Amino acid sequence: MQIASSRIYLDEEIVRAARQVQGAIPTLTYLVNGIRKGDRSTPYSFVTAGPVPVGTPEGGAVINQWLAETLEAGPGDELSVDYWHLLPSNVFVEKTRTFTVHRVLSMEDMAIERDLAPLFPGLSDVDTCRDWDIGMPLDEGRLSDPDNEAYWNEYGQTPKLMTTFESGRELWGTRFGSVTGLRFPPEAGDAATLQTRLRAAVQAEALGLVFNPVRAQALASVDKAMNFGGLFLGLSFFLIASSLILLGLLFVYGLQQRAAEMGLLKALGWPLTRIRALFLIEALPTALLGLIPGILAGVAYAHLLLLGLAWRWPAALAGTPVSLHVRPATLLLGGMVAFICVFAVVLAAAWRGTRHTARALLNTDFSALDAGKSPPKTRRPAYCRHGGFDLGVAGRRCRVCPRGQCTGAFLWRGRAFFAVGVGVLRRVPGLSGAPQIFQAAPAMETDPDQSRAAARQKPGHCGHERGGLLPRAVRVCDARESGAACRPARFRHGRLRCLRGNRDPRDARQ
């Protein structure tokens, strides 16, 4: 029984484990350049180190009958063996070693060696010696030797010379190995028993078979990679912010239409918390109904964002296929966060809307008020100028940079988008200021003493005094002129409260 390898040489770990079996014999088969005795020689012959008869000394050789007849050699004669020695620099150097013939074996005794010889690629599977190709320098003229060709056709890889394993390993061992086969006597057991013993003795790590935590290593390799979650959140933050602002504007405009209803509830004595809760209860069901299509739209948006990233920024992915992975827990968390944001926006709008007095809510048409003074016209074109400049720079960078590496152009286009968007929004009528339910009427500076005088002249006017309950800016109007147009006024030093009659509060204290 023999162990061989398709790589010709056996691994040292397998050799170590196999030699623990009692009776194991390592062998080494090699192709030498020639065997000589005096002026007689034979080219390119197989030699085997290892399975020699008991009593063969180191440096001794056992030859077959064919070689003994060809060289006219016998026991005690010296034979010179020429062979290639492989240097660490992958250069072959020819060397010569002398052996003393110890014994001559018949071809029948050597037949077993032909069956156990290793299969050399490019040599064992060809028909003639001229077709040999084993990666060593070979002389075409010597390959055509007729006697050697006849030996190959009749005996194949039968070795012509055998020596001890130690002598052969010293001469023909390479850095790739020094054992081409391991033979076991019948006492070692059958193939299954021998296989079990070798598996138990061989260390897989020594053969390069190491079990690694592949999943843990994969997770560790991407632990410090780019966080696409944070990247997408940053890219989509302006969409989230703009949608919340738009939601707040829509809800505020709805509250403006219902300002009279809000004022009536306050006049009837409803507390502010109850009024705010009423509007929240009306708004939240709509928000809940919008969560499902919003979640589906978010998944579709994320998928499109991945496709765009792979198409426009392939350098960031480095050829790695990226696909969208959606988990129910993530969708639920996103829906909860969206609902909380909507709740906060609606609560802020309702809280600011209920800060006005009942009289102001009943007598004022907030939807008809001007949003306030716009910024100076000289500043408006600056946004468009900056945006146009940024767009030009982004276009230039896209033309000169390679495809998939336009990171700078991407950032310039983002800046241009915001700059142009701000410029456009500032030119849209009604969007240059906050809704009137958030802010009061335009300011008109008034002295506190003048306001008290006006209150004494016209009954029912609202005068100025610190600590009042109305907002800082209100409309000063005559209570007897219900529905009349009121002139806006702003007082610097505090808030207003309604004064009775034409008396100065200071006179009452006196």
Short mmCIF file of C-alpha atoms in Angstrom, two decimals:
data_model
loop_
_atom_site.label_atom_id
_atom_site.label_comp_id
_atom_site.label_asym_id
_atom_site.label_seq_id
_atom_site.Cartn_x
_atom_site.Cartn_y
_atom_site.Cartn_z
CA MET A 1 0.00 0.00 0.00
CA GLN A 2 1.37 3.40 -0.95
CA ILE A 3 0.43 7.07 -0.54
CA ALA A 4 1.22 9.33 -3.52
CA SER A 5 0.29 12.84 -4.60
CA SER A 6 -0.66 14.41 -7.91
CA ARG A 7 1.76 17.21 -6.98
CA ILE A 8 4.60 14.59 -7.05
CA TYR A 9 6.03 15.63 -3.67
CA LEU A 10 4.17 14.94 -0.42
CA ASP A 11 3.74 17.61 2.27
CA GLU A 12 6.12 17.37 5.18
CA GLU A 13 3.22 17.17 7.65
CA ILE A 14 1.82 14.09 5.90
CA VAL A 15 5.27 12.52 5.87
CA ARG A 16 5.66 13.21 9.59
CA ALA A 17 2.28 11.68 10.43
CA ALA A 18 2.80 8.66 8.15
CA ARG A 19 6.23 7.80 9.53
CA GLN A 20 4.60 7.31 12.92
CA VAL A 21 3.05 4.15 11.48
CA GLN A 22 5.28 1.19 12.13
CA GLY A 23 6.95 -0.12 8.96
CA ALA A 24 6.33 3.03 6.84
CA ILE A 25 8.95 3.45 4.07
CA PRO A 26 9.45 6.86 2.40
CA THR A 27 10.52 6.82 -1.26
CA LEU A 28 11.94 9.39 -3.66
CA THR A 29 11.91 8.88 -7.44
CA TYR A 30 13.98 11.16 -9.68
CA LEU A 31 15.01 11.45 -13.34
CA VAL A 32 18.80 11.64 -13.72
CA ASN A 33 20.67 12.81 -16.81
CA GLY A 34 22.71 9.62 -17.20
CA ILE A 35 24.44 6.65 -15.58
CA ARG A 36 28.03 5.89 -16.61
CA LYS A 37 30.68 3.21 -16.15
CA GLY A 38 33.86 4.04 -17.91
CA ASP A 39 33.06 4.65 -21.58
CA ARG A 40 29.64 3.00 -21.44
CA SER A 41 26.52 4.99 -20.44
CA THR A 42 22.75 5.23 -20.69
CA PRO A 43 20.87 8.61 -20.79
CA TYR A 44 17.88 9.81 -18.82
CA SER A 45 17.06 7.06 -16.36
CA PHE A 46 14.74 6.83 -13.37
CA VAL A 47 16.31 6.18 -9.97
CA THR A 48 14.50 5.46 -6.70
CA ALA A 49 15.68 6.05 -3.15
CA GLY A 50 14.16 4.08 -0.29
CA PRO A 51 12.96 0.50 -0.95
CA VAL A 52 16.32 -1.25 -1.11
CA PRO A 53 17.11 -4.73 0.25
CA VAL A 54 18.20 -4.99 3.84
CA GLY A 55 21.94 -4.55 4.25
CA THR A 56 22.44 -2.01 1.46
CA PRO A 57 25.05 0.49 2.75
CA GLU A 58 24.95 4.26 2.39
CA GLY A 59 26.38 5.11 -1.00
CA GLY A 60 25.56 1.64 -2.24
CA ALA A 61 23.23 0.97 -5.18
CA VAL A 62 20.98 -1.81 -6.43
CA ILE A 63 20.68 -1.98 -10.22
CA ASN A 64 18.38 -3.96 -12.49
CA GLN A 65 19.42 -6.62 -14.95
CA TRP A 66 19.03 -4.40 -18.04
CA LEU A 67 21.42 -1.73 -16.68
CA ALA A 68 23.93 -4.36 -15.58
CA GLU A 69 24.02 -5.83 -19.10
CA THR A 70 24.15 -2.44 -20.82
CA LEU A 71 27.04 -1.12 -18.69
CA GLU A 72 28.60 -4.52 -18.06
CA ALA A 73 28.46 -3.76 -14.33
CA GLY A 74 28.29 -6.05 -11.33
CA PRO A 75 28.56 -5.99 -7.55
CA GLY A 76 31.52 -3.89 -6.42
CA ASP A 77 31.69 -1.77 -9.58
CA GLU A 78 31.40 2.01 -9.35
CA LEU A 79 28.79 3.91 -11.33
CA SER A 80 28.72 7.68 -11.92
CA VAL A 81 25.30 9.30 -11.86
CA ASP A 82 24.82 12.75 -13.49
CA TYR A 83 21.78 14.77 -12.36
CA TRP A 84 20.35 18.30 -12.26
CA HIS A 85 20.43 20.12 -8.93
CA LEU A 86 17.94 22.97 -8.50
CA LEU A 87 19.37 26.06 -6.83
CA PRO A 88 17.25 28.52 -4.78
CA SER A 89 17.49 30.91 -7.74
CA ASN A 90 15.58 28.37 -9.90
CA VAL A 91 18.71 27.60 -11.90
CA PHE A 92 19.66 23.98 -12.69
CA VAL A 93 23.28 22.94 -12.14
CA GLU A 94 24.55 19.52 -13.23
CA LYS A 95 26.29 17.46 -10.56
CA THR A 96 27.76 13.94 -10.38
CA ARG A 97 27.67 11.31 -7.64
CA THR A 98 29.43 7.93 -7.54
CA PHE A 99 27.68 4.77 -6.28
CA THR A 100 29.02 1.29 -5.63
CA VAL A 101 26.96 -1.60 -6.98
CA HIS A 102 25.75 -3.70 -4.06
CA ARG A 103 23.35 -6.05 -5.83
CA VAL A 104 21.73 -6.79 -9.17
CA LEU A 105 17.97 -7.55 -9.34
CA SER A 106 16.08 -9.20 -12.15
CA MET A 107 13.47 -7.29 -14.16
CA GLU A 108 10.75 -9.44 -12.61
CA ASP A 109 11.83 -8.32 -9.13
CA MET A 110 11.76 -4.70 -10.29
CA ALA A 111 8.28 -4.93 -11.86
CA ILE A 112 6.62 -3.78 -8.63
CA GLU A 113 8.59 -0.54 -8.82
CA ARG A 114 7.04 0.28 -12.19
CA ASP A 115 3.56 0.04 -10.72
CA LEU A 116 4.45 2.17 -7.68
CA ALA A 117 6.39 4.86 -9.56
CA PRO A 118 4.83 8.35 -9.28
CA LEU A 119 3.11 9.81 -12.30
CA PHE A 120 5.14 12.73 -13.63
CA PRO A 121 3.09 15.19 -15.73
CA GLY A 122 4.56 15.48 -19.21
CA LEU A 123 6.45 12.22 -18.88
CA SER A 124 4.26 9.36 -17.70
CA ASP A 125 1.51 10.12 -20.22
CA VAL A 126 3.60 10.17 -23.44
CA ASP A 127 4.54 7.36 -25.81
CA THR A 128 8.13 8.21 -26.76
CA CYS A 129 11.11 9.69 -24.96
CA ARG A 130 11.27 12.54 -27.49
CA ASP A 131 7.94 13.83 -26.10
CA TRP A 132 9.17 14.22 -22.54
CA ASP A 133 8.52 17.67 -21.06
CA ILE A 134 9.04 17.85 -17.31
CA GLY A 135 10.37 21.38 -16.80
CA MET A 136 14.08 20.43 -16.75
CA PRO A 137 16.67 20.98 -19.49
CA LEU A 138 16.72 17.92 -21.78
CA ASP A 139 19.05 17.16 -24.68
CA GLU A 140 17.09 16.25 -27.81
CA GLY A 141 19.95 14.11 -29.13
CA ARG A 142 20.19 12.00 -25.98
CA LEU A 143 16.40 11.62 -25.88
CA SER A 144 16.60 9.88 -29.25
CA ASP A 145 18.90 7.10 -28.00
CA PRO A 146 17.48 3.87 -29.50
CA ASP A 147 18.39 1.60 -26.59
CA ASN A 148 16.77 3.97 -24.10
CA GLU A 149 13.68 4.26 -26.33
CA ALA A 150 13.39 0.46 -26.39
CA TYR A 151 13.69 0.31 -22.60
CA TRP A 152 10.92 2.95 -22.26
CA ASN A 153 8.60 1.06 -24.55
CA GLU A 154 9.09 -2.23 -22.70
CA TYR A 155 9.61 -1.26 -19.05
CA GLY A 156 8.27 2.30 -18.79
CA GLN A 157 9.17 4.07 -15.52
CA THR A 158 10.90 1.07 -13.98
CA PRO A 159 13.93 2.50 -12.11
CA LYS A 160 17.35 1.39 -13.34
CA LEU A 161 19.05 2.13 -10.03
CA MET A 162 17.95 2.20 -6.37
CA THR A 163 19.75 3.55 -3.30
CA THR A 164 19.01 4.31 0.33
CA PHE A 165 16.49 7.04 1.16
CA GLU A 166 19.02 9.16 3.08
CA SER A 167 21.41 9.20 0.14
CA GLY A 168 18.65 10.02 -2.31
CA ARG A 169 17.18 12.83 -0.15
CA GLU A 170 20.62 14.41 0.15
CA LEU A 171 21.11 14.40 -3.63
CA TRP A 172 17.67 14.94 -5.11
CA GLY A 173 15.60 16.60 -2.40
CA THR A 174 14.28 20.07 -3.32
CA ARG A 175 12.56 22.90 -1.50
CA PHE A 176 9.28 21.47 -2.78
CA GLY A 177 9.81 18.23 -0.89
CA SER A 178 11.94 15.12 -0.64
CA VAL A 179 9.32 12.33 -0.58
CA THR A 180 7.31 11.21 -3.60
CA GLY A 181 5.65 8.22 -1.94
CA LEU A 182 5.04 6.45 1.38
CA ARG A 183 4.78 2.64 1.43
CA PHE A 184 3.19 0.59 4.23
CA PRO A 185 3.51 -3.12 4.97
CA PRO A 186 0.40 -5.32 5.27
CA GLU A 187 0.74 -5.23 9.05
CA ALA A 188 -0.27 -1.52 9.00
CA GLY A 189 -3.87 -2.50 8.26
CA ASP A 190 -6.28 -1.90 5.42
CA ALA A 191 -6.85 1.41 3.62
CA ALA A 192 -9.73 2.53 5.88
CA THR A 193 -7.77 1.86 9.08
CA LEU A 194 -4.69 3.60 7.71
CA GLN A 195 -6.76 6.59 6.60
CA THR A 196 -8.29 6.95 10.06
CA ARG A 197 -4.88 6.83 11.74
CA LEU A 198 -3.42 9.41 9.38
CA ARG A 199 -6.36 11.80 9.83
CA ALA A 200 -5.93 11.64 13.58
CA ALA A 201 -2.18 12.30 13.34
CA VAL A 202 -2.19 15.05 10.71
CA GLN A 203 -2.55 18.65 11.94
CA ALA A 204 -4.76 20.55 9.52
CA GLU A 205 -3.14 23.89 10.40
CA ALA A 206 0.25 22.62 9.20
CA LEU A 207 -1.31 21.88 5.80
CA GLY A 208 -2.80 25.36 5.57
CA LEU A 209 -6.32 24.18 6.39
CA VAL A 210 -7.47 26.76 8.92
CA PHE A 211 -11.08 27.36 9.90
CA ASN A 212 -11.62 31.10 10.10
CA PRO A 213 -14.70 32.95 11.40
CA VAL A 214 -15.61 34.22 7.96
CA ARG A 215 -18.72 36.12 9.03
CA ALA A 216 -16.95 37.81 11.94
CA GLN A 217 -14.07 38.80 9.67
CA ALA A 218 -16.47 40.14 7.05
CA LEU A 219 -18.28 42.24 9.64
CA ALA A 220 -14.98 43.48 11.03
CA SER A 221 -13.76 44.46 7.56
CA VAL A 222 -16.75 46.76 7.02
CA ASP A 223 -16.88 48.02 10.59
CA LYS A 224 -14.87 51.12 9.68
CA ALA A 225 -16.14 51.42 6.13
CA MET A 226 -18.38 54.20 4.85
CA ASN A 227 -21.67 54.34 6.73
CA PHE A 228 -24.25 54.55 3.95
CA GLY A 229 -26.98 55.10 6.53
CA GLY A 230 -25.37 58.34 7.66
CA LEU A 231 -24.55 59.26 4.06
CA PHE A 232 -28.13 58.82 2.88
CA LEU A 233 -29.44 60.66 5.92
CA GLY A 234 -27.14 63.57 5.12
CA LEU A 235 -28.15 63.58 1.45
CA SER A 236 -31.83 63.41 2.36
CA PHE A 237 -31.77 65.80 5.31
CA PHE A 238 -32.76 68.79 3.20
CA LEU A 239 -35.74 66.80 1.89
CA ILE A 240 -36.80 65.91 5.42
CA ALA A 241 -36.41 69.49 6.63
CA SER A 242 -38.24 70.95 3.64
CA SER A 243 -41.10 68.49 4.00
CA LEU A 244 -41.50 69.35 7.68
CA ILE A 245 -41.44 73.07 6.87
CA LEU A 246 -44.03 72.55 4.14
CA LEU A 247 -46.18 70.55 6.53
CA GLY A 248 -45.94 73.31 9.11
CA LEU A 249 -46.90 75.95 6.54
CA LEU A 250 -49.91 73.97 5.36
CA PHE A 251 -51.14 73.42 8.90
CA VAL A 252 -50.61 77.07 9.79
CA TYR A 253 -52.54 78.21 6.73
CA GLY A 254 -55.34 75.91 7.82
CA LEU A 255 -55.30 77.47 11.28
CA GLN A 256 -55.50 80.92 9.70
CA GLN A 257 -58.78 79.97 8.08
CA ARG A 258 -60.08 78.79 11.47
CA ALA A 259 -58.84 81.71 13.53
CA ALA A 260 -62.41 82.82 14.30
CA GLU A 261 -63.26 79.32 15.53
CA MET A 262 -60.21 79.35 17.77
CA GLY A 263 -61.14 82.79 19.10
CA LEU A 264 -64.70 81.68 19.82
CA LEU A 265 -63.47 78.70 21.83
CA LYS A 266 -61.19 80.96 23.83
CA ALA A 267 -64.04 83.43 24.41
CA LEU A 268 -66.24 80.59 25.68
CA GLY A 269 -63.63 79.78 28.28
CA TRP A 270 -61.90 76.75 26.79
CA PRO A 271 -58.39 76.35 28.22
CA LEU A 272 -55.45 76.58 25.85
CA THR A 273 -54.45 72.95 26.40
CA ARG A 274 -57.90 71.76 25.39
CA ILE A 275 -57.96 73.91 22.26
CA ARG A 276 -54.52 72.69 21.23
CA ALA A 277 -55.51 69.08 21.91
CA LEU A 278 -58.59 69.55 19.70
CA PHE A 279 -56.52 70.61 16.71
CA LEU A 280 -53.97 67.87 17.37
CA ILE A 281 -56.70 65.22 17.44
CA GLU A 282 -57.95 66.50 14.09
CA ALA A 283 -54.50 66.51 12.48
CA LEU A 284 -52.94 63.28 13.75
CA PRO A 285 -55.29 60.79 12.00
CA THR A 286 -54.28 62.33 8.68
CA ALA A 287 -50.64 61.90 9.66
CA LEU A 288 -51.23 58.26 10.56
CA LEU A 289 -52.88 57.59 7.20
CA GLY A 290 -49.92 59.16 5.42
CA LEU A 291 -47.37 56.92 7.14
CA ILE A 292 -47.98 53.84 4.96
CA PRO A 293 -47.54 55.54 1.56
CA GLY A 294 -44.69 57.54 3.06
CA ILE A 295 -42.86 54.39 4.14
CA LEU A 296 -43.34 52.80 0.71
CA ALA A 297 -42.14 55.97 -0.98
CA GLY A 298 -39.09 56.00 1.31
CA VAL A 299 -38.17 52.44 0.32
CA ALA A 300 -38.50 53.32 -3.36
CA TYR A 301 -36.42 56.46 -2.85
CA ALA A 302 -33.66 54.47 -1.10
CA HIS A 303 -33.62 51.95 -3.95
CA LEU A 304 -33.31 54.71 -6.55
CA LEU A 305 -30.59 56.35 -4.48
CA LEU A 306 -28.56 53.12 -4.49
CA LEU A 307 -28.96 52.80 -8.25
CA GLY A 308 -27.85 56.38 -8.72
CA LEU A 309 -24.88 55.87 -6.42
CA ALA A 310 -23.72 52.79 -8.35
CA TRP A 311 -24.16 54.62 -11.66
CA ARG A 312 -22.66 58.01 -10.85
CA TRP A 313 -20.15 57.14 -8.10
CA PRO A 314 -18.77 53.65 -8.85
CA ALA A 315 -15.39 54.48 -7.29
CA ALA A 316 -16.98 54.55 -3.82
CA LEU A 317 -18.28 51.00 -4.28
CA ALA A 318 -15.06 49.63 -5.82
CA GLY A 319 -17.03 47.19 -7.95
CA THR A 320 -18.89 45.74 -4.97
CA PRO A 321 -22.54 44.95 -5.75
CA VAL A 322 -24.84 46.83 -3.37
CA SER A 323 -28.49 45.92 -2.88
CA LEU A 324 -31.23 47.30 -0.69
CA HIS A 325 -31.99 45.35 2.48
CA VAL A 326 -35.23 46.29 4.21
CA ARG A 327 -36.12 45.06 7.69
CA PRO A 328 -39.57 45.44 9.27
CA ALA A 329 -37.99 46.87 12.43
CA THR A 330 -36.33 49.60 10.37
CA LEU A 331 -39.61 50.51 8.68
CA LEU A 332 -41.38 50.62 12.04
CA LEU A 333 -38.67 52.83 13.53
CA GLY A 334 -38.77 55.17 10.54
CA GLY A 335 -42.54 55.44 10.79
CA MET A 336 -42.34 56.25 14.49
CA VAL A 337 -39.70 58.94 13.92
CA ALA A 338 -41.77 60.48 11.12
CA PHE A 339 -44.88 60.50 13.30
CA ILE A 340 -42.99 62.15 16.16
CA CYS A 341 -41.66 64.83 13.81
CA VAL A 342 -45.15 65.50 12.46
CA PHE A 343 -46.52 65.63 15.99
CA ALA A 344 -43.85 68.17 16.99
CA VAL A 345 -44.55 70.38 13.96
CA VAL A 346 -48.32 70.32 14.46
CA LEU A 347 -47.95 70.96 18.19
CA ALA A 348 -45.66 73.93 17.56
CA ALA A 349 -48.08 75.41 15.04
CA ALA A 350 -51.08 74.95 17.33
CA TRP A 351 -49.17 76.35 20.31
CA ARG A 352 -48.14 79.47 18.41
CA GLY A 353 -51.60 79.94 16.95
CA THR A 354 -53.38 79.90 20.31
CA ARG A 355 -51.15 82.58 21.80
CA HIS A 356 -53.32 85.35 20.34
CA THR A 357 -56.21 86.76 22.32
CA ALA A 358 -59.78 85.83 21.61
CA ARG A 359 -60.52 89.37 20.37
CA ALA A 360 -57.60 89.31 17.92
CA LEU A 361 -58.61 85.90 16.62
CA LEU A 362 -62.23 86.98 16.14
CA ASN A 363 -61.60 90.38 14.55
CA THR A 364 -58.49 89.70 12.45
CA ASP A 365 -58.31 88.00 9.07
CA PHE A 366 -54.81 86.53 9.27
CA SER A 367 -54.92 85.11 5.76
CA ALA A 368 -55.38 88.60 4.29
CA LEU A 369 -52.42 90.16 6.11
CA ASP A 370 -49.15 90.95 4.41
CA ALA A 371 -46.33 88.66 5.44
CA GLY A 372 -44.15 91.59 6.27
CA LYS A 373 -41.55 93.65 4.70
CA SER A 374 -39.33 91.80 2.22
CA PRO A 375 -35.55 91.99 2.33
CA PRO A 376 -33.87 94.69 0.29
CA LYS A 377 -33.96 94.03 -3.42
CA THR A 378 -30.23 94.46 -3.69
CA ARG A 379 -29.69 91.20 -1.78
CA ARG A 380 -32.04 89.01 -3.82
CA PRO A 381 -29.95 88.59 -6.95
CA ALA A 382 -26.94 87.54 -4.84
CA TYR A 383 -28.38 84.05 -4.27
CA CYS A 384 -28.95 83.57 -7.99
CA ARG A 385 -25.51 84.95 -8.83
CA HIS A 386 -23.84 82.56 -6.37
CA GLY A 387 -25.98 79.69 -7.60
CA GLY A 388 -25.11 80.39 -11.24
CA PHE A 389 -21.42 80.54 -10.38
CA ASP A 390 -21.64 77.24 -8.49
CA LEU A 391 -23.47 75.58 -11.38
CA GLY A 392 -20.74 76.73 -13.74
CA VAL A 393 -18.01 75.33 -11.50
CA ALA A 394 -19.89 72.03 -11.12
CA GLY A 395 -20.30 71.72 -14.88
CA ARG A 396 -16.63 72.44 -15.47
CA ARG A 397 -15.55 69.81 -12.90
CA CYS A 398 -17.86 67.24 -14.48
CA ARG A 399 -16.23 67.80 -17.87
CA VAL A 400 -12.64 67.44 -16.67
CA CYS A 401 -12.98 64.67 -14.05
CA PRO A 402 -13.22 60.95 -14.91
CA ARG A 403 -16.55 59.24 -14.77
CA GLY A 404 -17.44 58.08 -11.26
CA GLN A 405 -14.88 60.40 -9.58
CA CYS A 406 -16.77 63.71 -9.64
CA THR A 407 -17.10 64.02 -5.88
CA GLY A 408 -16.16 67.70 -5.92
CA ALA A 409 -18.65 68.44 -8.67
CA PHE A 410 -21.34 66.65 -6.65
CA LEU A 411 -20.70 68.95 -3.67
CA TRP A 412 -20.70 72.05 -5.90
CA ARG A 413 -24.02 71.01 -7.43
CA GLY A 414 -25.49 70.59 -3.96
CA ARG A 415 -24.38 74.09 -3.01
CA ALA A 416 -25.78 75.49 -6.26
CA PHE A 417 -29.10 73.74 -5.63
CA PHE A 418 -29.50 75.36 -2.21
CA ALA A 419 -28.36 78.79 -3.42
CA VAL A 420 -30.70 78.89 -6.41
CA GLY A 421 -33.55 77.42 -4.34
CA VAL A 422 -33.21 80.10 -1.68
CA GLY A 423 -33.15 82.79 -4.33
CA VAL A 424 -36.30 81.43 -5.99
CA LEU A 425 -38.19 81.08 -2.70
CA ARG A 426 -37.33 84.63 -1.70
CA ARG A 427 -38.90 85.91 -4.91
CA VAL A 428 -42.15 83.94 -4.53
CA PRO A 429 -44.88 86.21 -3.14
CA GLY A 430 -46.06 85.18 0.29
CA LEU A 431 -43.08 82.91 0.98
CA SER A 432 -40.55 85.60 1.91
CA GLY A 433 -41.84 85.80 5.48
CA ALA A 434 -43.46 83.61 8.10
CA PRO A 435 -47.24 83.08 8.18
CA GLN A 436 -49.17 85.70 10.07
CA ILE A 437 -50.33 83.29 12.71
CA PHE A 438 -46.68 82.90 13.70
CA GLN A 439 -45.85 86.59 13.70
CA ALA A 440 -47.86 89.70 14.30
CA ALA A 441 -48.54 92.67 12.12
CA PRO A 442 -45.75 94.99 10.91
CA ALA A 443 -44.28 97.26 13.53
CA MET A 444 -45.17 100.85 14.22
CA GLU A 445 -43.13 102.45 16.98
CA THR A 446 -45.25 104.18 19.58
CA ASP A 447 -44.31 105.91 22.76
CA PRO A 448 -45.98 104.56 25.94
CA ASP A 449 -47.12 108.01 27.04
CA GLN A 450 -48.75 108.58 23.66
CA SER A 451 -50.61 105.29 23.97
CA ARG A 452 -52.00 106.25 27.36
CA ALA A 453 -53.15 109.56 25.95
CA ALA A 454 -54.85 107.81 23.10
CA ALA A 455 -56.57 105.49 25.56
CA ARG A 456 -57.95 108.46 27.50
CA GLN A 457 -59.24 110.10 24.33
CA LYS A 458 -61.11 107.07 22.92
CA PRO A 459 -62.97 104.67 25.14
CA GLY A 460 -62.38 101.00 24.47
CA HIS A 461 -58.91 101.45 23.05
CA CYS A 462 -56.19 99.09 24.15
CA GLY A 463 -53.44 100.83 26.01
CA HIS A 464 -49.90 99.75 26.92
CA GLU A 465 -48.83 98.24 30.16
CA ARG A 466 -46.22 95.70 31.16
CA GLY A 467 -47.30 92.21 32.08
CA GLY A 468 -50.28 91.99 29.73
CA LEU A 469 -51.51 88.76 28.17
CA LEU A 470 -51.49 89.80 24.51
CA PRO A 471 -48.60 89.35 22.12
CA ARG A 472 -46.06 92.09 21.72
CA ALA A 473 -47.59 93.36 18.48
CA VAL A 474 -51.38 93.75 18.29
CA ARG A 475 -53.86 95.92 16.50
CA VAL A 476 -55.12 99.02 18.24
CA CYS A 477 -58.77 99.46 17.37
CA ASP A 478 -61.98 100.89 18.72
CA ALA A 479 -64.15 98.28 20.41
CA ARG A 480 -67.26 100.07 19.19
CA GLU A 481 -66.12 99.74 15.60
CA SER A 482 -66.73 96.05 15.16
CA GLY A 483 -65.19 94.73 11.98
CA ALA A 484 -63.59 98.07 11.13
CA ALA A 485 -60.13 98.23 9.68
CA CYS A 486 -57.58 98.51 12.46
CA ARG A 487 -54.22 100.19 12.33
CA PRO A 488 -51.29 97.99 13.38
CA ALA A 489 -49.02 99.25 16.11
CA ARG A 490 -45.95 97.86 17.91
CA PHE A 491 -44.87 98.89 21.37
CA ARG A 492 -41.33 98.40 22.52
CA HIS A 493 -41.64 98.11 26.26
CA GLY A 494 -44.09 95.28 26.87
CA ARG A 495 -47.63 94.14 26.05
CA LEU A 496 -51.11 95.65 25.99
CA ARG A 497 -54.21 95.19 28.00
CA CYS A 498 -57.62 96.78 27.54
CA LEU A 499 -58.33 99.82 29.71
CA ARG A 500 -61.75 100.87 30.82
CA GLY A 501 -63.10 104.26 29.81
CA ASN A 502 -60.95 107.27 29.26
CA ARG A 503 -59.20 107.23 32.60
CA ASP A 504 -55.52 106.93 33.07
CA PRO A 505 -54.72 103.94 35.32
CA ARG A 506 -52.44 106.22 37.32
CA ASP A 507 -55.46 108.44 38.16
CA ALA A 508 -57.32 105.42 39.55
CA ARG A 509 -54.43 104.58 41.85
CA GLN A 510 -54.45 108.15 43.12
#
